[in-house]
mmCIF file of C-alpha atoms in Angstrom:
data_model
loop_
_atom_site.group_PDB
_atom_site.id
_atom_site.type_symbol
_atom_site.label_atom_id
_atom_site.label_comp_id
_atom_site.label_asym_id
_atom_site.label_seq_id
_atom_site.Cartn_x
_atom_site.Cartn_y
_atom_site.Cartn_z
ATOM 1 C CA UNK A 22 98.240 98.423 35.765
ATOM 2 C CA UNK A 23 95.200 96.320 34.848
ATOM 3 C CA UNK A 24 96.143 93.713 32.297
ATOM 4 C CA UNK A 25 92.874 91.874 32.038
ATOM 5 C CA UNK A 26 89.592 91.526 33.901
ATOM 6 C CA UNK A 27 90.192 90.650 37.554
ATOM 7 C CA UNK A 28 93.958 90.329 36.926
ATOM 8 C CA UNK A 29 96.068 93.081 38.457
ATOM 9 C CA UNK A 30 99.858 92.998 38.329
ATOM 10 C CA UNK A 31 101.865 95.454 40.401
ATOM 11 C CA UNK A 32 105.266 93.814 39.997
ATOM 12 C CA UNK A 33 107.567 93.984 36.977
ATOM 13 C CA UNK A 34 107.320 90.196 36.564
ATOM 14 C CA UNK A 35 104.253 88.220 35.586
ATOM 15 C CA UNK A 36 104.083 84.486 36.154
ATOM 16 C CA UNK A 37 103.143 81.901 33.533
ATOM 17 C CA UNK A 38 99.721 81.011 34.892
ATOM 18 C CA UNK A 39 98.538 84.623 34.965
ATOM 19 C CA UNK A 40 99.877 85.327 31.491
ATOM 20 C CA UNK A 41 98.193 82.251 30.017
ATOM 21 C CA UNK A 42 94.944 83.316 31.655
ATOM 22 C CA UNK A 43 95.242 86.687 29.902
ATOM 23 C CA UNK A 44 95.960 84.969 26.581
ATOM 24 C CA UNK A 45 92.945 82.707 27.089
ATOM 25 C CA UNK A 46 90.706 85.756 27.417
ATOM 26 C CA UNK A 47 92.013 86.982 24.022
ATOM 27 C CA UNK A 48 93.248 90.254 25.439
ATOM 28 C CA UNK A 49 93.927 92.344 22.321
ATOM 29 C CA UNK A 50 95.837 94.917 24.348
ATOM 30 C CA UNK A 51 98.611 92.441 25.145
ATOM 31 C CA UNK A 52 101.835 92.213 23.088
ATOM 32 C CA UNK A 53 104.007 89.192 23.928
ATOM 33 C CA UNK A 54 107.570 89.445 22.624
ATOM 34 C CA UNK A 55 110.104 86.615 22.370
ATOM 35 C CA UNK A 56 113.666 88.026 22.457
ATOM 36 C CA UNK A 57 115.486 84.687 22.102
ATOM 37 C CA UNK A 58 117.119 83.662 18.825
ATOM 38 C CA UNK A 59 115.068 83.041 15.686
ATOM 39 C CA UNK A 60 116.060 79.367 15.875
ATOM 40 C CA UNK A 61 114.741 78.985 19.423
ATOM 41 C CA UNK A 62 111.558 80.850 18.537
ATOM 42 C CA UNK A 63 110.955 78.540 15.564
ATOM 43 C CA UNK A 64 111.359 75.465 17.768
ATOM 44 C CA UNK A 65 108.953 76.530 20.498
ATOM 45 C CA UNK A 66 107.249 79.694 21.711
ATOM 46 C CA UNK A 67 104.392 81.068 23.773
ATOM 47 C CA UNK A 68 101.020 81.301 22.042
ATOM 48 C CA UNK A 69 100.328 84.622 20.325
ATOM 49 C CA UNK A 70 103.931 85.727 20.803
ATOM 50 C CA UNK A 71 106.005 87.526 18.170
ATOM 51 C CA UNK A 72 109.769 87.470 17.697
ATOM 52 C CA UNK A 73 111.728 90.728 17.846
ATOM 53 C CA UNK A 74 115.504 90.918 18.089
ATOM 54 C CA UNK A 75 116.821 92.288 21.377
ATOM 55 C CA UNK A 76 118.680 95.145 19.673
ATOM 56 C CA UNK A 77 115.625 96.096 17.605
ATOM 57 C CA UNK A 78 113.548 96.397 20.762
ATOM 58 C CA UNK A 79 116.100 98.642 22.456
ATOM 59 C CA UNK A 80 116.706 100.861 19.454
ATOM 60 C CA UNK A 81 113.461 101.040 17.542
ATOM 61 C CA UNK A 82 110.395 99.656 19.346
ATOM 62 C CA UNK A 83 107.514 102.111 19.143
ATOM 63 C CA UNK A 84 105.536 101.923 22.385
ATOM 64 C CA UNK A 85 101.757 102.132 22.292
ATOM 65 C CA UNK A 86 100.624 103.485 25.665
ATOM 66 C CA UNK A 87 97.290 101.686 25.263
ATOM 67 C CA UNK A 88 98.958 98.261 25.117
ATOM 68 C CA UNK A 89 100.785 96.108 27.651
ATOM 69 C CA UNK A 90 104.071 94.430 26.748
ATOM 70 C CA UNK A 91 105.428 91.158 28.116
ATOM 71 C CA UNK A 92 108.945 90.180 27.036
ATOM 72 C CA UNK A 93 110.582 86.827 27.669
ATOM 73 C CA UNK A 94 113.963 85.208 27.126
ATOM 74 C CA UNK A 95 115.172 81.712 28.053
ATOM 75 C CA UNK A 96 115.230 82.069 31.842
ATOM 76 C CA UNK A 97 113.775 85.507 32.494
ATOM 77 C CA UNK A 98 117.014 87.259 33.444
ATOM 78 C CA UNK A 99 117.665 89.270 30.288
ATOM 79 C CA UNK A 100 113.969 90.051 29.789
ATOM 80 C CA UNK A 101 113.675 91.333 33.374
ATOM 81 C CA UNK A 102 116.638 93.649 32.789
ATOM 82 C CA UNK A 103 115.050 94.870 29.553
ATOM 83 C CA UNK A 104 111.700 95.490 31.232
ATOM 84 C CA UNK A 105 113.435 97.514 33.955
ATOM 85 C CA UNK A 106 115.140 99.682 31.336
ATOM 86 C CA UNK A 107 111.765 100.497 29.760
ATOM 87 C CA UNK A 108 110.240 101.100 33.196
ATOM 88 C CA UNK A 109 113.052 103.548 33.998
ATOM 89 C CA UNK A 110 112.088 105.460 30.839
ATOM 90 C CA UNK A 111 108.512 105.801 32.123
ATOM 91 C CA UNK A 112 106.951 102.858 30.286
ATOM 92 C CA UNK A 113 105.064 101.278 33.187
ATOM 93 C CA UNK A 114 103.250 98.944 30.796
ATOM 94 C CA UNK A 115 106.360 96.741 30.369
ATOM 95 C CA UNK A 116 106.644 93.317 32.046
ATOM 96 C CA UNK A 117 108.944 90.307 32.034
ATOM 97 C CA UNK A 118 107.775 86.681 32.127
ATOM 98 C CA UNK A 119 108.998 85.222 35.408
ATOM 99 C CA UNK A 120 111.365 82.332 34.721
ATOM 100 C CA UNK A 121 111.223 82.957 30.963
ATOM 101 C CA UNK A 122 110.402 80.344 28.351
ATOM 102 C CA UNK A 123 111.785 77.590 30.588
ATOM 103 C CA UNK A 124 109.107 78.326 33.177
ATOM 104 C CA UNK A 125 106.451 78.113 30.461
ATOM 105 C CA UNK A 126 107.785 74.746 29.265
ATOM 106 C CA UNK A 127 107.763 73.254 32.749
ATOM 107 C CA UNK A 128 104.266 74.606 33.454
ATOM 108 C CA UNK A 129 102.894 73.133 30.233
ATOM 109 C CA UNK A 130 104.668 69.824 30.767
ATOM 110 C CA UNK A 131 103.284 69.333 34.256
ATOM 111 C CA UNK A 132 99.760 70.562 33.552
ATOM 112 C CA UNK A 133 99.440 68.742 30.228
ATOM 113 C CA UNK A 134 100.446 65.481 31.870
ATOM 114 C CA UNK A 135 97.970 65.999 34.714
ATOM 115 C CA UNK A 136 95.110 66.736 32.336
ATOM 116 C CA UNK A 137 95.705 63.604 30.276
ATOM 117 C CA UNK A 138 95.679 59.912 31.032
ATOM 118 C CA UNK A 139 99.440 59.412 30.925
ATOM 119 C CA UNK A 140 99.511 55.730 29.814
ATOM 120 C CA UNK A 141 97.097 56.523 26.970
ATOM 121 C CA UNK A 142 99.093 59.619 26.063
ATOM 122 C CA UNK A 143 102.252 57.524 25.850
ATOM 123 C CA UNK A 144 100.482 55.094 23.539
ATOM 124 C CA UNK A 145 99.253 57.949 21.347
ATOM 125 C CA UNK A 146 102.807 59.271 20.973
ATOM 126 C CA UNK A 147 104.079 55.788 20.099
ATOM 127 C CA UNK A 148 101.241 55.352 17.627
ATOM 128 C CA UNK A 149 102.116 58.619 15.887
ATOM 129 C CA UNK A 150 105.605 57.236 15.221
ATOM 130 C CA UNK A 151 104.263 53.883 14.015
ATOM 131 C CA UNK A 152 101.576 55.313 11.724
ATOM 132 C CA UNK A 153 101.699 59.013 10.906
ATOM 133 C CA UNK A 154 105.481 59.502 10.875
ATOM 134 C CA UNK A 155 106.517 56.004 9.788
ATOM 135 C CA UNK A 156 108.040 57.037 6.452
ATOM 136 C CA UNK A 157 109.748 60.066 7.960
ATOM 137 C CA UNK A 158 111.241 58.301 10.957
ATOM 138 C CA UNK A 159 111.190 54.511 11.079
ATOM 139 C CA UNK A 160 111.939 54.014 7.378
ATOM 140 C CA UNK A 161 114.892 56.406 7.487
ATOM 141 C CA UNK A 162 116.064 55.056 10.841
ATOM 142 C CA UNK A 163 116.161 51.522 9.434
ATOM 143 C CA UNK A 164 117.770 52.697 6.191
ATOM 144 C CA UNK A 165 120.625 54.370 8.076
ATOM 145 C CA UNK A 166 121.152 51.314 10.281
ATOM 146 C CA UNK A 167 121.316 49.039 7.237
ATOM 147 C CA UNK A 168 123.220 51.335 4.871
ATOM 148 C CA UNK A 169 125.908 52.270 7.383
ATOM 149 C CA UNK A 170 125.947 48.922 9.236
ATOM 150 C CA UNK A 171 125.275 50.471 12.647
ATOM 151 C CA UNK A 172 123.852 47.603 14.716
ATOM 152 C CA UNK A 173 125.139 44.045 15.028
ATOM 153 C CA UNK A 174 123.988 40.910 16.820
ATOM 154 C CA UNK A 175 124.455 41.114 20.617
ATOM 155 C CA UNK A 176 125.337 44.812 20.594
ATOM 156 C CA UNK A 177 124.709 46.678 23.827
ATOM 157 C CA UNK A 178 123.930 50.298 22.985
ATOM 158 C CA UNK A 179 123.886 53.271 25.351
ATOM 159 C CA UNK A 180 121.250 55.611 23.897
ATOM 160 C CA UNK A 181 122.320 59.092 25.013
ATOM 161 C CA UNK A 182 119.535 61.482 25.997
ATOM 162 C CA UNK A 183 120.365 65.177 26.326
ATOM 163 C CA UNK A 184 116.795 66.323 26.981
ATOM 164 C CA UNK A 185 116.024 67.816 23.573
ATOM 165 C CA UNK A 186 113.575 66.703 20.903
ATOM 166 C CA UNK A 187 116.186 64.841 18.832
ATOM 167 C CA UNK A 188 117.544 62.564 21.539
ATOM 168 C CA UNK A 189 114.089 61.755 22.917
ATOM 169 C CA UNK A 190 112.858 60.818 19.449
ATOM 170 C CA UNK A 191 115.922 58.610 18.971
ATOM 171 C CA UNK A 192 115.130 56.862 22.255
ATOM 172 C CA UNK A 193 111.557 56.249 21.082
ATOM 173 C CA UNK A 194 112.800 54.827 17.777
ATOM 174 C CA UNK A 195 115.118 52.424 19.600
ATOM 175 C CA UNK A 196 112.192 51.465 21.801
ATOM 176 C CA UNK A 197 110.172 50.645 18.677
ATOM 177 C CA UNK A 198 113.038 48.782 17.018
ATOM 178 C CA UNK A 199 113.496 46.538 20.052
ATOM 179 C CA UNK A 200 109.913 45.280 19.715
ATOM 180 C CA UNK A 201 110.283 43.609 16.334
ATOM 181 C CA UNK A 202 113.941 43.561 15.311
ATOM 182 C CA UNK A 203 115.287 40.199 14.160
ATOM 183 C CA UNK A 204 118.731 41.243 15.389
ATOM 184 C CA UNK A 205 119.163 40.673 19.113
ATOM 185 C CA UNK A 206 120.649 43.708 20.822
ATOM 186 C CA UNK A 207 120.307 45.517 24.124
ATOM 187 C CA UNK A 208 119.716 49.222 24.812
ATOM 188 C CA UNK A 209 120.145 51.351 27.899
ATOM 189 C CA UNK A 210 118.868 54.898 28.004
ATOM 190 C CA UNK A 211 121.378 57.151 29.735
ATOM 191 C CA UNK A 212 121.471 60.860 30.539
ATOM 192 C CA UNK A 213 124.501 62.709 31.805
ATOM 193 C CA UNK A 214 123.764 65.639 34.096
ATOM 194 C CA UNK A 215 126.698 68.037 33.520
ATOM 195 C CA UNK A 216 125.263 70.527 36.009
ATOM 196 C CA UNK A 217 121.719 71.127 34.755
ATOM 197 C CA UNK A 218 119.530 73.694 36.420
ATOM 198 C CA UNK A 219 116.699 72.259 38.495
ATOM 199 C CA UNK A 220 114.280 73.180 35.710
ATOM 200 C CA UNK A 221 116.203 71.294 33.028
ATOM 201 C CA UNK A 222 116.696 68.171 35.140
ATOM 202 C CA UNK A 223 112.997 68.101 36.086
ATOM 203 C CA UNK A 224 111.959 68.625 32.464
ATOM 204 C CA UNK A 225 114.047 65.664 31.306
ATOM 205 C CA UNK A 226 112.669 63.433 34.062
ATOM 206 C CA UNK A 227 109.070 64.433 33.316
ATOM 207 C CA UNK A 228 109.467 63.777 29.578
ATOM 208 C CA UNK A 229 111.132 60.428 30.159
ATOM 209 C CA UNK A 230 108.181 59.409 32.316
ATOM 210 C CA UNK A 231 105.676 60.618 29.718
ATOM 211 C CA UNK A 232 107.408 58.695 26.920
ATOM 212 C CA UNK A 233 107.663 55.505 28.978
ATOM 213 C CA UNK A 234 111.465 55.513 29.113
ATOM 214 C CA UNK A 235 113.553 54.273 32.015
ATOM 215 C CA UNK A 236 116.591 56.546 32.035
ATOM 216 C CA UNK A 237 119.816 56.110 33.997
ATOM 217 C CA UNK A 238 121.143 59.480 35.152
ATOM 218 C CA UNK A 239 124.710 60.163 36.201
ATOM 219 C CA UNK A 240 126.196 63.422 37.424
ATOM 220 C CA UNK A 241 129.325 65.331 36.365
ATOM 221 C CA UNK A 242 130.560 68.890 36.967
ATOM 222 C CA UNK A 243 131.392 69.740 33.366
ATOM 223 C CA UNK A 244 129.488 73.046 33.284
ATOM 224 C CA UNK A 245 131.425 74.335 36.304
ATOM 225 C CA UNK A 246 134.703 73.136 34.776
ATOM 226 C CA UNK A 247 134.280 75.128 31.544
ATOM 227 C CA UNK A 248 132.398 78.109 32.966
ATOM 228 C CA UNK A 249 135.507 80.313 33.195
ATOM 229 C CA UNK A 250 137.267 78.995 30.095
ATOM 230 C CA UNK A 251 137.625 81.908 27.682
ATOM 231 C CA UNK A 252 138.892 80.114 24.576
ATOM 232 C CA UNK A 253 136.605 77.522 22.938
ATOM 233 C CA UNK A 254 134.556 76.500 26.023
ATOM 234 C CA UNK A 255 132.000 74.756 23.775
ATOM 235 C CA UNK A 256 134.676 72.595 22.158
ATOM 236 C CA UNK A 257 136.098 71.623 25.541
ATOM 237 C CA UNK A 258 132.609 70.922 26.929
ATOM 238 C CA UNK A 259 131.743 68.684 23.953
ATOM 239 C CA UNK A 260 134.986 66.710 24.324
ATOM 240 C CA UNK A 261 134.448 66.238 28.046
ATOM 241 C CA UNK A 262 130.823 65.203 27.599
ATOM 242 C CA UNK A 263 131.778 62.634 24.967
ATOM 243 C CA UNK A 264 134.436 61.173 27.269
ATOM 244 C CA UNK A 265 132.050 60.875 30.218
ATOM 245 C CA UNK A 266 129.411 59.219 28.012
ATOM 246 C CA UNK A 267 131.894 56.637 26.744
ATOM 247 C CA UNK A 268 133.140 55.980 30.272
ATOM 248 C CA UNK A 269 129.673 55.494 31.778
ATOM 249 C CA UNK A 270 128.537 53.360 28.830
ATOM 250 C CA UNK A 271 131.552 51.124 29.321
ATOM 251 C CA UNK A 272 130.676 50.734 33.013
ATOM 252 C CA UNK A 273 127.279 49.468 31.854
ATOM 253 C CA UNK A 274 129.092 46.943 29.593
ATOM 254 C CA UNK A 275 127.899 48.717 26.425
ATOM 255 C CA UNK A 276 129.999 48.583 23.281
ATOM 256 C CA UNK A 277 128.315 51.504 21.494
ATOM 257 C CA UNK A 278 126.889 54.918 22.262
ATOM 258 C CA UNK A 279 124.142 56.381 20.065
ATOM 259 C CA UNK A 280 123.914 60.143 19.478
ATOM 260 C CA UNK A 281 120.949 61.925 17.905
ATOM 261 C CA UNK A 282 122.610 63.960 15.163
ATOM 262 C CA UNK A 283 120.278 64.217 12.168
ATOM 263 C CA UNK A 284 120.465 65.063 8.443
ATOM 264 C CA UNK A 285 120.444 68.826 9.042
ATOM 265 C CA UNK A 286 123.295 68.553 11.564
ATOM 266 C CA UNK A 287 125.336 66.755 8.901
ATOM 267 C CA UNK A 288 124.942 69.312 6.107
ATOM 268 C CA UNK A 289 125.345 72.257 8.488
ATOM 269 C CA UNK A 290 128.602 70.759 9.758
ATOM 270 C CA UNK A 291 129.896 70.543 6.178
ATOM 271 C CA UNK A 292 129.245 74.248 5.515
ATOM 272 C CA UNK A 293 130.491 75.341 8.933
ATOM 273 C CA UNK A 294 133.795 73.586 8.311
ATOM 274 C CA UNK A 295 134.202 75.319 4.961
ATOM 275 C CA UNK A 296 133.054 78.825 5.903
ATOM 276 C CA UNK A 297 134.394 79.097 9.454
ATOM 277 C CA UNK A 298 137.066 76.404 9.690
ATOM 278 C CA UNK A 299 138.666 76.595 6.265
ATOM 279 C CA UNK A 300 138.386 72.835 5.773
ATOM 280 C CA UNK A 301 136.164 70.259 4.142
ATOM 281 C CA UNK A 302 134.933 67.669 6.608
ATOM 282 C CA UNK A 303 131.735 65.807 7.403
ATOM 283 C CA UNK A 304 129.973 64.188 10.326
ATOM 284 C CA UNK A 305 130.220 60.428 9.815
ATOM 285 C CA UNK A 306 127.425 57.968 10.709
ATOM 286 C CA UNK A 307 129.760 55.924 12.913
ATOM 287 C CA UNK A 308 133.167 56.320 14.536
ATOM 288 C CA UNK A 309 135.519 54.058 16.458
ATOM 289 C CA UNK A 310 136.636 55.575 19.740
ATOM 290 C CA UNK A 311 140.322 56.474 19.903
ATOM 291 C CA UNK A 312 140.437 56.469 23.696
ATOM 292 C CA UNK A 313 138.082 53.627 24.656
ATOM 293 C CA UNK A 314 138.905 50.182 23.329
ATOM 294 C CA UNK A 315 136.149 48.335 21.470
ATOM 295 C CA UNK A 316 133.777 51.300 21.789
ATOM 296 C CA UNK A 317 131.948 52.872 18.872
ATOM 297 C CA UNK A 318 129.753 55.918 18.308
ATOM 298 C CA UNK A 319 126.744 55.563 16.003
ATOM 299 C CA UNK A 320 124.298 58.118 14.559
ATOM 300 C CA UNK A 321 121.125 56.243 13.490
ATOM 301 C CA UNK A 322 119.167 59.498 12.918
ATOM 302 C CA UNK A 323 121.591 60.388 10.105
ATOM 303 C CA UNK A 324 118.889 60.517 7.394
ATOM 304 C CA UNK A 325 116.047 62.074 9.433
ATOM 305 C CA UNK A 326 115.087 65.697 8.749
ATOM 306 C CA UNK A 327 114.817 68.206 11.578
ATOM 307 C CA UNK A 328 111.628 69.753 10.186
ATOM 308 C CA UNK A 329 109.913 66.372 10.600
ATOM 309 C CA UNK A 330 111.084 66.093 14.206
ATOM 310 C CA UNK A 331 109.560 69.506 14.889
ATOM 311 C CA UNK A 332 106.275 68.424 13.278
ATOM 312 C CA UNK A 333 106.212 65.283 15.454
ATOM 313 C CA UNK A 334 106.872 67.367 18.567
ATOM 314 C CA UNK A 335 104.098 69.826 17.736
ATOM 315 C CA UNK A 336 101.649 67.094 16.684
ATOM 316 C CA UNK A 337 101.992 65.458 20.104
ATOM 317 C CA UNK A 338 102.109 68.763 22.050
ATOM 318 C CA UNK A 339 105.508 67.845 23.459
ATOM 319 C CA UNK A 340 107.762 70.340 25.217
ATOM 320 C CA UNK A 341 111.494 69.703 25.359
ATOM 321 C CA UNK A 342 114.403 71.795 26.586
ATOM 322 C CA UNK A 343 116.311 73.512 23.774
ATOM 323 C CA UNK A 344 119.619 74.462 25.324
ATOM 324 C CA UNK A 345 120.638 73.366 28.800
ATOM 325 C CA UNK A 346 124.082 74.983 28.809
ATOM 326 C CA UNK A 347 124.835 77.481 31.566
ATOM 327 C CA UNK A 348 126.987 79.488 29.160
ATOM 328 C CA UNK A 349 124.129 79.998 26.698
ATOM 329 C CA UNK A 350 121.250 80.275 29.153
ATOM 330 C CA UNK A 351 121.578 84.032 28.883
ATOM 331 C CA UNK A 352 123.558 84.568 25.690
ATOM 332 C CA UNK A 353 121.116 82.414 23.722
ATOM 333 C CA UNK A 354 118.911 85.458 24.094
ATOM 334 C CA UNK A 355 120.546 87.423 21.314
ATOM 335 C CA UNK A 356 122.113 90.540 22.824
ATOM 336 C CA UNK A 357 124.592 91.354 20.078
ATOM 337 C CA UNK A 358 125.759 90.003 16.768
ATOM 338 C CA UNK A 359 128.786 88.313 18.337
ATOM 339 C CA UNK A 360 126.536 86.136 20.470
ATOM 340 C CA UNK A 361 124.707 84.682 17.495
ATOM 341 C CA UNK A 362 125.204 80.997 16.932
ATOM 342 C CA UNK A 363 127.321 80.088 13.922
ATOM 343 C CA UNK A 364 125.044 77.105 13.379
ATOM 344 C CA UNK A 365 122.041 79.448 13.262
ATOM 345 C CA UNK A 366 123.781 81.517 10.600
ATOM 346 C CA UNK A 367 124.353 78.382 8.545
ATOM 347 C CA UNK A 368 120.716 77.321 9.004
ATOM 348 C CA UNK A 369 119.587 80.684 7.701
ATOM 349 C CA UNK A 370 122.030 80.498 4.794
ATOM 350 C CA UNK A 371 120.719 77.077 3.732
ATOM 351 C CA UNK A 372 117.140 78.302 4.098
ATOM 352 C CA UNK A 373 117.843 81.279 1.825
ATOM 353 C CA UNK A 374 119.635 79.131 -0.752
ATOM 354 C CA UNK A 375 116.724 76.701 -0.763
ATOM 355 C CA UNK A 376 114.410 79.459 -2.013
ATOM 356 C CA UNK A 377 116.269 79.480 -5.343
ATOM 357 C CA UNK A 378 117.320 75.830 -5.374
ATOM 358 C CA UNK A 379 115.005 73.302 -3.753
ATOM 359 C CA UNK A 380 117.673 70.588 -3.974
ATOM 360 C CA UNK A 381 120.399 72.493 -2.129
ATOM 361 C CA UNK A 382 120.175 70.363 1.039
ATOM 362 C CA UNK A 383 120.302 67.072 -0.840
ATOM 363 C CA UNK A 384 123.189 68.344 -2.956
ATOM 364 C CA UNK A 385 125.255 69.297 0.091
ATOM 365 C CA UNK A 386 124.661 65.813 1.498
ATOM 366 C CA UNK A 387 125.531 64.177 -1.835
ATOM 367 C CA UNK A 388 128.745 66.197 -2.100
ATOM 368 C CA UNK A 389 130.334 64.412 0.872
ATOM 369 C CA UNK A 390 129.738 61.106 -0.908
ATOM 370 C CA UNK A 391 131.085 62.346 -4.234
ATOM 371 C CA UNK A 392 134.466 63.889 -3.417
ATOM 372 C CA UNK A 393 136.766 64.161 -6.447
ATOM 373 C CA UNK A 394 140.179 63.821 -4.786
ATOM 374 C CA UNK A 395 142.101 64.332 -8.041
ATOM 375 C CA UNK A 396 140.749 67.886 -8.311
ATOM 376 C CA UNK A 397 141.831 69.019 -4.819
ATOM 377 C CA UNK A 398 144.983 70.983 -4.052
ATOM 378 C CA UNK A 399 145.597 68.812 -1.008
ATOM 379 C CA UNK A 400 143.838 66.469 1.379
ATOM 380 C CA UNK A 401 144.611 64.594 4.565
ATOM 381 C CA UNK A 402 144.105 60.887 5.127
ATOM 382 C CA UNK A 403 144.846 59.342 8.539
ATOM 383 C CA UNK A 404 146.855 62.409 9.471
ATOM 384 C CA UNK A 405 149.044 62.312 6.349
ATOM 385 C CA UNK A 406 148.831 65.266 3.964
ATOM 386 C CA UNK A 407 148.734 64.565 0.230
ATOM 387 C CA UNK A 408 149.701 67.584 -1.865
ATOM 388 C CA UNK A 409 148.652 68.102 -5.479
ATOM 389 C CA UNK A 410 151.847 70.048 -6.204
ATOM 390 C CA UNK A 411 154.195 67.523 -4.601
ATOM 391 C CA UNK A 412 152.542 64.570 -6.317
ATOM 392 C CA UNK A 413 151.946 66.317 -9.669
ATOM 393 C CA UNK A 414 154.988 64.902 -11.485
ATOM 394 C CA UNK A 415 154.435 61.469 -9.974
#
């Protein structure tokens, strides 16, 4: 099957370099399909690609024999299986991107860095934060630190990097703050490797180098520990990760760990608790550890919007990993409705509500600061339940 001039592919898989060469030649006979979730597609995708749900492709994709189709998922496993199914039906014009979107990210990261003067590129990224995105990032970062009293004199903060856009931006903001802050504090950039694939580990290392960050890595086997857990593996993984982060930070003599949860994480958590957990709760800007003495968790990105982080990433042509979890490496490619992320459903719900009410996001955030306890049937405070009925006569 001839895909483009001088490019002949006989295998079911096509590698990134060959596909990008085809795209560069503006091959109109090529259809590139992203079968990951809508959320992943919105946060990063191949050029000229379209998003089609996995089920829609299997049940209703009309094949044009005059076109070639390349499908890709996160790692290339699900897309290869899909391409084989179409091949078995006689559609020899179906291909899978070798290594999936992860392979594309790593290719772009390495080649983009080679084609640019890295020190100058680092300065350009820093400059974009200082100038172009100042009001969206630095102003809100400082406001959260001041409003929620997050940093004190002589603090030693472990800035936790997961490898995604949020944590890397947080690291850059701490890097900026250290330059001119009147408060003396120390930061250490740390990254826990819970069992990353080689691709994910390399991607994090490459990005840290590009952004001028010296990161301390430490290894755990969390992914292997929760791999066969059937009930709530994500909850267990999150608890274990938090514990390891606290423990390593304490070894470094830090008294705080900083996580990169942002404004959208906060309001989504509120709705998720109500709709899926049957409770009203929020994500607080700081927490004292219950298991590690004199340790605190802070969230200095509390007021920063995710859409602005995405704009910063795209403005600087940055490529970050989106989900490094072994459990979701394949299921993040949506295969059925049960695999869909609850957080993605909430994101879509808020997006739809925003069409009719532009203030819906701000109102959700305001609601957790304006709780009318006297109107509730019951509430818990420090583990003690207060019932409206029981306290009515009092």
